[in-house]
Amino acid sequence: MPNLKVIVASTRPVRIGRTIGDWVLARTAEHGHFQAELVDLAEVGLPFLDEPEDATTGRYAHQHTKDWSRAIDAADALVFVMPEYNYGFSAPLKNALDFLHDEWAYKPVGLVSYGGLSGGLRAVEMLKPVLVKLRMVPAGDSVTIFHRESMDIDGRLIADDHLCSAADNMLQELRRLTAAMSVMRVTTGAEKSHLQTAHSFFK
Ligand SMILES: Cc1cc2nc3c(=O)[nH]c(=O)nc-3n(C[C@H](O)[C@H](O)[C@H](O)COP(=O)(O)O)c2cc1C
């Protein structure tokens, strides 16, 4: 069964991201086609990027980067549970992405965004060019949560039919993309060196 990591991209001590991440994890388990795992960036606890070399080299000096590399390498698909902060995506998410490079490549990603009026959609649009650079493919079906409507006063998520079917559609598309893209991740030495040439060319 393919491995799917649900990455919670908000790290504040009081946050709704973890509640939403837990719901996505449970929904993924119910979907039944992935071995799902929650990765909470607050628990991963990466510092601000502190690697001396660019991640495209794959040479990592720090143990926290090696651990992070191993975790993302093991994923066949990802879901980012992402808040909108000041019309953008969160700094911890960008930091976590920048630590690595090839580990993200040719993996599909489902986007579960949340926020006030926009439901995090501005953050999603801002993230997409970053995903293209990393050769990730976002699922067209995503989940948009308007937290003023979807969280009750006790901070629980009101997962109505609309939200549940949005999540199921996203997971279904991720399933198809995961199968299709797994072929692209079989990298021979020659393909890897082609990728590295492409990275340096586009810098
Ligand atoms: C620094 C910051 C900036 C925010 N900017 C936006 C915004 O641009 N758009 C929006 O809809 N909500 C914004 N909010 C409200 C968040 O959507 C809301 O606080 C949400 O709970 C944040 O997710 P979190 O609790 O998982 O951190 C902002 C919140 C914070 C803390």
XYZ file of C-alpha atoms in Angstrom, residues 20 23-24 27-28 31 34 79 109-113 119 121 139-146 150 157-175:
43
model
C -7.765 19.422 10.694
C -9.405 14.596 10.538
C -7.574 14.223 7.204
C -10.495 10.196 6.471
C -7.476 8.750 4.663
C -10.521 5.669 2.298
C -2.978 4.484 1.584
C -1.204 16.056 1.816
C 0.219 16.370 -3.216
C -3.283 17.052 -1.962
C -3.916 20.532 -0.621
C -6.187 21.018 2.374
C -6.275 24.748 2.987
C -10.524 29.355 2.887
C -7.087 29.634 -1.481
C -4.244 17.160 -7.189
C -6.921 19.228 -8.930
C -9.424 18.194 -6.278
C -8.594 19.961 -3.041
C -10.270 20.720 0.276
C -11.094 24.301 1.245
C -12.128 24.995 4.822
C -13.737 28.253 5.942
C -16.456 24.676 9.958
C -14.132 20.428 13.034
C -17.671 20.153 11.690
C -16.965 17.647 8.954
C -20.202 17.854 6.965
C -20.985 15.871 3.788
C -19.540 18.600 1.613
C -16.146 18.498 3.362
C -16.075 14.713 3.497
C -16.808 14.326 -0.194
C -14.190 16.984 -1.050
C -11.624 14.988 0.955
C -12.679 11.713 -0.691
C -12.419 13.217 -4.179
C -8.948 14.514 -3.377
C -7.860 11.108 -2.046
C -9.286 9.373 -5.085
C -7.317 11.632 -7.392
C -4.189 11.174 -5.273
C -4.606 7.438 -5.631
